[in-house]
DNA sequence: TCACATTTGTCCGTATGTATC
DNA sequence: AGATACATACGGACAAATGTG
């Protein structure tokens, strides 16, 4: 019976700042450190871990970029535990997009595929609170749309609420991450109330499909929502020829 | 028509190391720096940007974690442009999953839902290279399984190859992240060659389904693969009563 | 408004480890 | 084996920001 390889692997020399950052990370994972908690100052951490301040700073940079902490300077400042992982994921996604590792087409395809699959779970597991949250969202969005105002945040929230209704955190994380990218896209384009209005209509159709337990109707409306959005984005992006580097 | 908020936001004072890292990032985006290119040493960068070495180091940490460079020590070493963005995104996803304490039940449900949806894309887009890669994987796994050896890595790789065959990097990222969590589950349990053997059989069935363009067969086998694995893991976890914190 | 303390941000000098030639 | 070039790491110092009294 062959013993699996990789039992003695951790011999690779981890750099000191990686050691420090992963120790703090572990404390956060274990729940010993919770969002809102204040970490000791850099000098304090340095003496506690018995390393130099520079090492601590590089560890903090890692934790910051990984979305575990934020840092404030000045009196009463310092590192604070705060979960911004989803933001960091969307930042990396937009990097990947700029590197042309990912296209708008691919992201849209992934959204359609994943959210359609999730929708069935959402319809099975949604409770009255979820229904109410969706209804509230639609009311707010409709009010804005009727006044020809933008309702981008509400429209994004609608999809988040759908994922939440599935009662599966894996779905929530995946959907929220992909939505963060979509938001990065749309915020760069000129605002278009017409697109928002269309989306609200599709969301209403999805909602009715859910309430009526009509899976086909819900999925059909969801796909229409995606495709219309993609077409809008593509035509807007095409108009946006005068693109300037920052 | 309401003007969108956040027009005067960019007043925030960017820290020096952020300035440095985003300047280097821009060079990579523009193509002035390509994968394989060697960046100047830390001291060189410090004098060129007219900042201290510590500032450069923190900038390099950011670029490293963002997946733009890797760093080698020693003679002839230094920062090297290298694209590992997609891997870094997967790492962040894994962190996000770990933050929510996800159950085996939830992760299995998510895997079934997501990977089943991806499988259809894989069957549409798989080329001869993908088929060959899957075949190679199966041959290696079978050889090990026949000798009653563990073939966990090969079994995980099989699902990664499926995602890769979809030709959509977003799918690859999601699947790799979910697999990382599954690996965390399995590595905590005692190794069980029987589980591996079963998985290889299911993978073969999936593979044949793909080759025969038989979607139903492939999906059915995929679901069997997941459910058997879940049951195995649950019974193993039940036996493993003496669970201790690390 | 004006100090004042705290903490990050930044720089410098120096020493050590490490990989290549 | 020794020299070289580089990252890694420590300690001290000062500037800048931020909240308190």
XYZ file of C-alpha atoms (C1' of nucleotides) in Angstrom:
534
model
C 0.000 0.000 0.000
C 1.746 3.104 -1.234
C 1.877 6.004 1.114
C 0.731 9.129 -0.633
C 3.493 11.507 -1.518
C 3.698 14.970 -0.020
C 3.969 14.178 3.634
C 7.336 15.773 4.207
C 6.737 18.632 1.807
C 6.659 21.682 4.087
C 10.460 21.861 4.072
C 10.444 24.763 1.619
C 11.779 27.848 3.334
C 8.773 30.058 3.898
C 9.774 33.660 4.109
C 9.332 35.306 7.483
C 6.598 37.669 6.357
C 4.664 34.739 4.877
C 4.943 32.959 8.189
C 3.557 35.981 9.990
C 0.727 36.582 7.538
C -0.412 32.970 7.526
C -0.358 32.847 11.321
C -2.655 35.850 11.481
C -4.777 34.366 8.702
C -5.190 31.182 10.707
C -6.368 33.161 13.711
C -9.003 34.796 11.522
C -10.104 31.467 10.064
C -10.405 29.984 13.539
C -12.551 32.903 14.647
C -10.089 34.108 17.272
C -9.996 37.334 15.315
C -13.276 38.673 13.992
C -14.177 41.520 11.662
C -13.979 44.756 13.587
C -11.189 43.569 15.873
C -8.169 45.797 16.074
C -4.774 44.180 15.612
C -1.779 45.389 17.619
C 0.354 48.110 16.076
C 3.198 47.226 13.757
C 5.805 47.644 16.457
C 3.755 45.529 18.842
C 3.345 42.758 16.267
C 7.052 42.937 15.518
C 8.002 42.326 19.120
C 5.326 39.652 19.622
C 6.406 37.676 16.566
C 10.037 38.534 17.297
C 10.670 39.955 13.824
C 11.475 43.368 12.452
C 8.923 45.956 11.566
C 9.633 45.628 7.873
C 8.672 41.964 8.015
C 5.425 42.824 9.758
C 4.638 45.451 7.157
C 5.065 43.040 4.266
C 2.842 40.559 6.060
C 0.223 43.272 6.505
C 0.425 44.137 2.800
C -0.393 40.518 2.004
C -3.308 40.419 4.417
C -4.546 43.738 3.055
C -4.453 42.615 -0.556
C -5.977 39.260 0.321
C -8.943 41.074 1.821
C -8.497 40.152 5.484
C -7.610 43.520 6.962
C -7.681 47.205 6.274
C -5.169 49.690 7.648
C -5.774 53.168 8.989
C -3.060 55.542 9.985
C -2.835 58.078 12.726
C -3.969 58.056 16.326
C -6.168 55.077 17.163
C -5.418 53.633 13.759
C -3.648 50.443 12.792
C -4.634 47.153 11.183
C -8.282 46.182 11.548
C -9.788 42.822 10.700
C -12.258 43.366 7.896
C -13.526 41.000 5.220
C -13.044 42.549 1.787
C -12.145 39.338 -0.030
C -14.919 39.710 -2.602
C -13.675 43.164 -3.529
C -10.162 41.842 -3.926
C -11.406 39.002 -6.099
C -13.143 41.448 -8.392
C -9.989 43.565 -8.556
C -7.984 40.554 -9.682
C -10.714 39.691 -12.170
C -10.451 43.103 -13.759
C -6.679 42.662 -13.906
C -7.239 39.363 -15.658
C -9.601 41.096 -18.046
C -7.053 43.766 -18.865
C -4.452 41.083 -19.463
C -6.933 39.589 -21.909
C -7.029 36.379 -19.976
C -10.809 36.730 -19.709
C -13.295 38.242 -22.151
C -16.679 39.843 -21.600
C -18.139 36.994 -23.608
C -16.654 34.413 -21.260
C -17.811 36.178 -18.133
C -21.328 36.479 -19.472
C -21.380 32.821 -20.455
C -20.215 31.875 -16.979
C -22.893 34.041 -15.398
C -25.647 32.547 -17.495
C -24.488 29.004 -16.858
C -23.947 29.335 -13.139
C -26.876 31.548 -12.219
C -29.293 29.483 -14.244
C -28.157 26.404 -12.383
C -28.447 28.208 -9.068
C -31.915 29.513 -9.817
C -33.411 26.064 -9.427
C -31.896 25.742 -5.965
C -33.147 29.201 -5.096
C -36.687 28.260 -6.085
C -36.540 25.142 -3.955
C -35.076 26.717 -0.856
C -36.420 30.262 -0.855
C -38.394 31.081 2.291
C -40.820 33.895 2.925
C -38.037 36.247 3.979
C -36.253 35.766 0.683
C -39.465 36.435 -1.219
C -40.026 39.565 0.790
C -36.475 40.781 0.188
C -36.897 40.268 -3.544
C -40.212 42.115 -3.481
C -38.690 45.040 -1.574
C -35.859 45.191 -4.045
C -38.255 45.265 -6.990
C -40.344 48.023 -5.447
C -37.316 50.194 -4.900
C -36.020 49.518 -8.400
C -39.372 50.185 -10.014
C -39.730 53.498 -8.225
C -36.365 54.647 -9.505
C -36.921 53.292 -12.998
C -40.246 55.094 -13.266
C -38.471 58.358 -12.521
C -35.921 57.568 -15.214
C -33.225 57.194 -12.578
C -30.419 54.654 -12.573
C -31.009 51.583 -10.432
C -27.798 49.670 -11.011
C -27.275 48.834 -7.354
C -30.771 47.469 -7.007
C -30.392 45.334 -10.095
C -27.162 43.854 -8.851
C -28.715 43.279 -5.462
C -31.523 41.323 -7.070
C -29.104 38.696 -8.333
C -27.356 38.577 -4.972
C -30.697 37.941 -3.306
C -31.374 35.114 -5.732
C -28.082 33.480 -4.789
C -28.783 33.994 -1.108
C -32.125 32.261 -1.457
C -30.306 29.080 -2.460
C -29.043 28.894 1.146
C -25.635 27.826 -0.116
C -22.698 30.121 0.682
C -20.674 28.681 -2.187
C -23.219 30.021 -4.622
C -23.328 33.358 -2.855
C -19.579 33.825 -3.091
C -19.358 32.814 -6.728
C -22.267 34.995 -7.808
C -21.141 38.011 -5.813
C -17.670 37.794 -7.284
C -18.895 37.633 -10.835
C -21.319 40.464 -10.151
C -18.468 42.589 -8.858
C -16.790 42.266 -12.228
C -19.954 43.137 -14.092
C -20.288 46.216 -11.937
C -16.737 47.244 -12.774
C -17.682 46.985 -16.429
C -20.898 48.910 -16.285
C -19.553 51.689 -14.082
C -16.993 52.505 -16.757
C -19.660 52.985 -19.396
C -22.006 55.946 -19.715
C -25.129 55.474 -17.570
C -28.171 54.316 -19.470
C -31.539 54.381 -17.667
C -33.136 52.409 -20.471
C -30.947 49.378 -19.727
C -31.898 49.569 -16.072
C -35.570 49.756 -16.905
C -35.375 46.684 -19.116
C -33.559 44.790 -16.391
C -36.220 45.637 -13.830
C -38.885 44.253 -16.155
C -36.971 41.019 -16.547
C -36.449 40.797 -12.805
C -40.173 41.148 -12.268
C -40.765 38.276 -14.661
C -38.222 36.145 -12.806
C -39.881 37.002 -9.527
C -43.298 36.009 -10.785
C -41.848 32.779 -12.124
C -40.503 32.036 -8.665
C -43.753 32.852 -6.914
C -45.732 30.721 -9.343
C -43.144 27.939 -9.013
C -42.830 28.110 -12.769
C -39.230 27.077 -13.359
C -39.325 27.465 -17.102
C -40.691 30.974 -16.960
C -38.116 32.016 -14.386
C -35.193 30.587 -16.320
C -36.424 32.031 -19.574
C -36.670 35.486 -18.024
C -33.260 35.125 -16.458
C -31.684 34.308 -19.802
C -33.428 37.234 -21.438
C -32.067 39.458 -18.687
C -28.520 38.304 -19.352
C -28.643 38.480 -23.109
C -30.164 41.939 -23.208
C -27.561 43.167 -20.776
C -24.736 41.682 -22.803
C -26.007 43.258 -26.017
C -26.360 46.611 -24.318
C -22.867 46.420 -22.911
C -21.393 45.450 -26.230
C -23.038 48.263 -28.140
C -22.148 50.784 -25.450
C -18.573 49.557 -25.405
C -18.435 49.855 -29.175
C -19.565 53.495 -28.997
C -16.974 54.149 -26.369
C -14.198 54.377 -28.938
C -12.279 57.229 -27.405
C -10.737 55.183 -24.680
C -7.889 56.898 -22.870
C -5.280 55.471 -20.557
C -5.394 56.745 -17.007
C -31.567 62.575 -14.730
C -29.427 62.022 -11.661
C -25.718 62.401 -12.076
C -23.985 59.257 -10.869
C -22.247 59.617 -7.543
C -18.497 59.296 -7.089
C -17.066 61.744 -9.546
C -14.705 63.590 -7.248
C -13.405 60.527 -5.467
C -9.813 60.177 -6.697
C -8.459 62.625 -4.126
C -7.266 59.827 -1.847
C -3.543 59.946 -1.208
C -2.063 56.861 -2.804
C 0.748 55.373 -0.819
C 4.162 55.352 -2.461
C 4.353 51.579 -2.779
C 0.940 51.572 -4.460
C 2.194 54.177 -6.886
C 5.213 52.036 -7.710
C 3.266 48.815 -8.102
C 0.633 50.365 -10.337
C 3.296 51.957 -12.524
C 4.922 48.584 -13.071
C 1.490 47.046 -13.583
C 0.748 49.598 -16.293
C 3.967 48.710 -18.078
C 2.879 45.085 -18.086
C -0.598 45.984 -19.334
C 0.910 48.043 -22.144
C 3.116 45.153 -23.152
C 6.340 46.991 -22.423
C 7.071 44.211 -19.943
C 6.294 40.679 -20.973
C 6.316 37.359 -19.119
C 9.882 36.183 -18.793
C 11.324 39.685 -18.626
C 13.593 40.384 -15.703
C 12.914 43.494 -13.649
C 15.789 45.499 -12.155
C 16.899 44.576 -8.664
C 15.285 46.143 -5.626
C 18.062 48.677 -5.200
C 17.894 49.559 -8.894
C 14.138 50.037 -8.764
C 14.502 52.105 -5.617
C 16.904 54.531 -7.252
C 14.933 54.646 -10.522
C 11.653 55.447 -8.786
C 13.498 57.585 -6.262
C 12.079 55.742 -3.255
C 13.500 53.557 -0.514
C 14.021 49.850 -0.762
C 11.275 49.079 1.710
C 8.798 50.883 -0.508
C 9.956 48.843 -3.474
C 9.670 45.639 -1.481
C 6.076 46.319 -0.509
C 5.287 47.122 -4.127
C 6.835 43.816 -5.171
C 4.770 41.972 -2.565
C 1.635 43.433 -4.140
C 2.697 42.501 -7.649
C 3.622 39.034 -6.441
C 0.293 38.410 -4.775
C -1.593 39.900 -7.703
C 0.037 37.357 -9.967
C 2.179 39.667 -12.096
C 5.648 38.668 -10.977
C 7.566 35.999 -9.152
C 10.743 36.602 -7.197
C 13.855 34.440 -7.168
C 16.663 34.905 -4.706
C 20.362 34.488 -5.149
C 22.739 35.299 -7.953
C 20.988 36.242 -11.196
C 17.697 36.307 -9.320
C 15.279 39.141 -8.749
C 11.732 39.970 -9.811
C 10.582 38.304 -13.019
C 7.411 39.111 -14.935
C 5.242 36.031 -14.865
C 1.500 35.706 -15.289
C -0.126 33.751 -12.464
C -3.237 35.907 -12.098
C -5.699 33.069 -12.548
C -3.985 31.048 -9.843
C -4.109 33.982 -7.473
C -7.823 34.399 -8.103
C -8.309 30.757 -7.222
C -6.389 31.283 -3.999
C -8.624 34.191 -3.039
C -11.692 32.113 -3.785
C -10.374 29.388 -1.533
C -9.912 31.958 1.213
C -13.456 33.197 0.720
C -14.776 29.647 0.963
C -12.789 29.023 4.116
C -14.145 32.171 5.725
C -17.647 30.809 5.459
C -17.533 27.528 7.219
C -18.842 25.451 4.380
C -20.185 21.969 5.027
C -19.508 18.884 2.974
C -23.158 18.855 2.054
C -23.043 22.398 0.708
C -19.850 21.977 -1.233
C -21.131 18.767 -2.791
C -24.366 20.402 -3.860
C -22.442 23.267 -5.360
C -20.079 20.917 -7.169
C -22.909 18.925 -8.693
C -24.713 22.043 -9.816
C -21.751 23.915 -11.197
C -19.730 21.090 -12.694
C -22.756 19.566 -14.358
C -23.445 22.870 -16.063
C -19.816 23.159 -17.067
C -19.733 19.624 -18.401
C -22.100 20.554 -21.207
C -19.772 23.351 -22.261
C -16.824 20.998 -22.019
C -18.499 18.482 -24.305
C -19.178 21.189 -26.857
C -15.758 22.749 -26.841
C -13.358 19.920 -26.065
C -10.716 19.421 -28.741
C -8.451 16.451 -29.389
C -5.850 17.739 -26.953
C -8.368 17.825 -24.132
C -9.463 14.288 -24.939
C -5.878 13.160 -24.917
C -5.179 14.866 -21.605
C -8.195 13.157 -20.056
C -7.080 9.818 -21.448
C -3.571 10.255 -20.067
C -5.014 11.139 -16.706
C -7.202 8.055 -16.663
C -4.315 5.778 -17.610
C -2.181 7.089 -14.799
C -5.031 6.856 -12.322
C -5.939 3.328 -13.378
C -2.365 2.152 -13.002
C -2.227 3.443 -9.458
C -5.685 2.183 -8.567
C -4.851 -1.304 -9.817
C -1.905 -1.356 -7.444
C -4.170 -0.283 -4.604
C -2.385 3.058 -4.417
C -3.983 6.416 -3.722
C -4.656 8.531 -6.781
C -6.175 11.604 -5.207
C -4.128 14.048 -7.262
C -5.094 12.362 -10.499
C -8.760 12.371 -9.563
C -8.680 16.056 -8.761
C -6.810 16.725 -11.981
C -9.543 14.968 -13.944
C -12.109 17.530 -12.877
C -9.704 20.371 -13.590
C -9.200 18.995 -17.099
C -12.957 18.887 -17.580
C -13.205 22.545 -16.665
C -10.299 23.396 -18.928
C -12.041 21.694 -21.838
C -14.849 24.259 -21.560
C -12.334 26.854 -22.816
C -13.647 29.319 -20.261
C -11.121 30.488 -17.644
C -13.901 31.584 -15.311
C -15.033 27.985 -15.051
C -11.473 26.854 -14.467
C -11.073 29.295 -11.597
C -14.327 28.331 -9.916
C -13.728 24.610 -10.235
C -10.144 24.827 -9.015
C -11.238 26.784 -5.972
C -13.984 24.364 -5.092
C -11.592 21.465 -5.575
C -9.151 23.111 -3.175
C -11.839 22.975 -0.504
C -12.639 19.354 -1.309
C -8.975 18.544 -0.951
C -8.974 20.164 2.459
C -11.837 17.878 3.444
C -10.255 14.688 2.139
C -6.782 15.387 3.479
C -8.177 15.494 6.987
C -9.528 11.966 6.648
C -7.601 8.678 6.565
C -6.586 7.674 3.020
C -8.907 5.169 1.429
C -7.801 3.494 -1.823
C -11.289 2.068 -2.333
C -12.756 5.548 -2.697
C -10.109 6.411 -5.250
C -10.821 3.262 -7.227
C -14.519 4.010 -7.367
C -13.839 7.524 -8.537
C -11.619 6.293 -11.353
C -14.423 4.035 -12.554
C -16.845 6.931 -12.608
C -14.330 9.102 -14.383
C -13.976 6.453 -17.056
C -17.715 6.440 -17.530
C -17.729 10.223 -17.844
C -14.922 10.034 -20.364
C -16.754 7.492 -22.485
C -19.871 9.641 -22.328
C -17.871 12.547 -23.662
C -16.277 10.539 -26.461
C -19.647 9.119 -27.493
C -21.189 12.596 -27.264
C -23.690 11.080 -24.884
C -24.562 13.987 -22.604
C -26.950 12.049 -20.408
C -24.468 9.292 -19.739
C -21.724 11.762 -18.904
C -23.888 13.779 -16.543
C -25.266 10.698 -14.874
C -21.767 9.400 -14.248
C -20.666 12.766 -12.942
C -23.467 12.858 -10.417
C -22.708 9.317 -9.319
C -19.093 10.343 -8.848
C -20.050 13.218 -6.549
C -22.622 11.372 -4.511
C -20.459 8.309 -3.925
C -17.620 10.546 -2.849
C -19.868 12.421 -0.454
C -21.164 9.215 1.115
C -17.659 7.842 1.444
C -16.404 11.002 3.061
C -19.322 11.147 5.439
C -18.855 7.585 6.642
C -15.124 8.110 6.983
C -15.729 11.295 8.949
C -18.169 9.445 11.197
C -15.529 6.806 11.985
C -13.030 9.532 12.666
C -14.543 10.412 16.035
C -11.350 11.467 17.776
C -11.079 14.770 16.045
C -8.516 17.121 17.518
C -7.803 20.754 16.858
C -4.461 21.481 15.283
C -7.092 76.738 17.820
C -3.231 74.522 19.560
C -0.310 71.195 21.296
C 0.219 66.134 22.023
C 0.359 61.135 21.611
C -0.078 57.289 18.622
C 0.549 54.886 14.512
C 1.486 54.353 9.705
C 4.625 55.703 5.930
C 9.182 56.142 4.381
C 14.209 56.205 4.216
C 18.901 54.705 5.420
C 22.633 51.658 7.007
C 23.940 47.150 7.843
C 24.082 42.215 8.181
C 22.842 37.541 6.655
C 21.265 33.908 3.624
C 21.203 31.972 -0.941
C 21.853 30.691 -5.566
C 24.916 31.026 -9.551
C 29.340 31.442 -11.826
C 35.816 26.504 -2.898
C 35.444 31.363 -3.331
C 33.550 35.535 -5.307
C 29.416 37.779 -6.866
C 24.787 39.606 -6.946
C 20.666 39.371 -5.223
C 16.649 38.920 -1.821
C 15.756 38.785 3.023
C 15.739 40.803 7.421
C 16.882 43.898 11.449
C 17.172 48.522 13.862
C 17.096 53.332 14.045
C 15.313 57.587 12.557
C 12.140 61.071 10.916
C 7.922 62.708 8.392
C 2.988 62.658 7.892
C -1.558 61.673 9.228
C -5.162 61.364 12.700
C -7.683 61.653 16.698
C -7.664 63.600 21.847
C -7.695 67.039 25.249
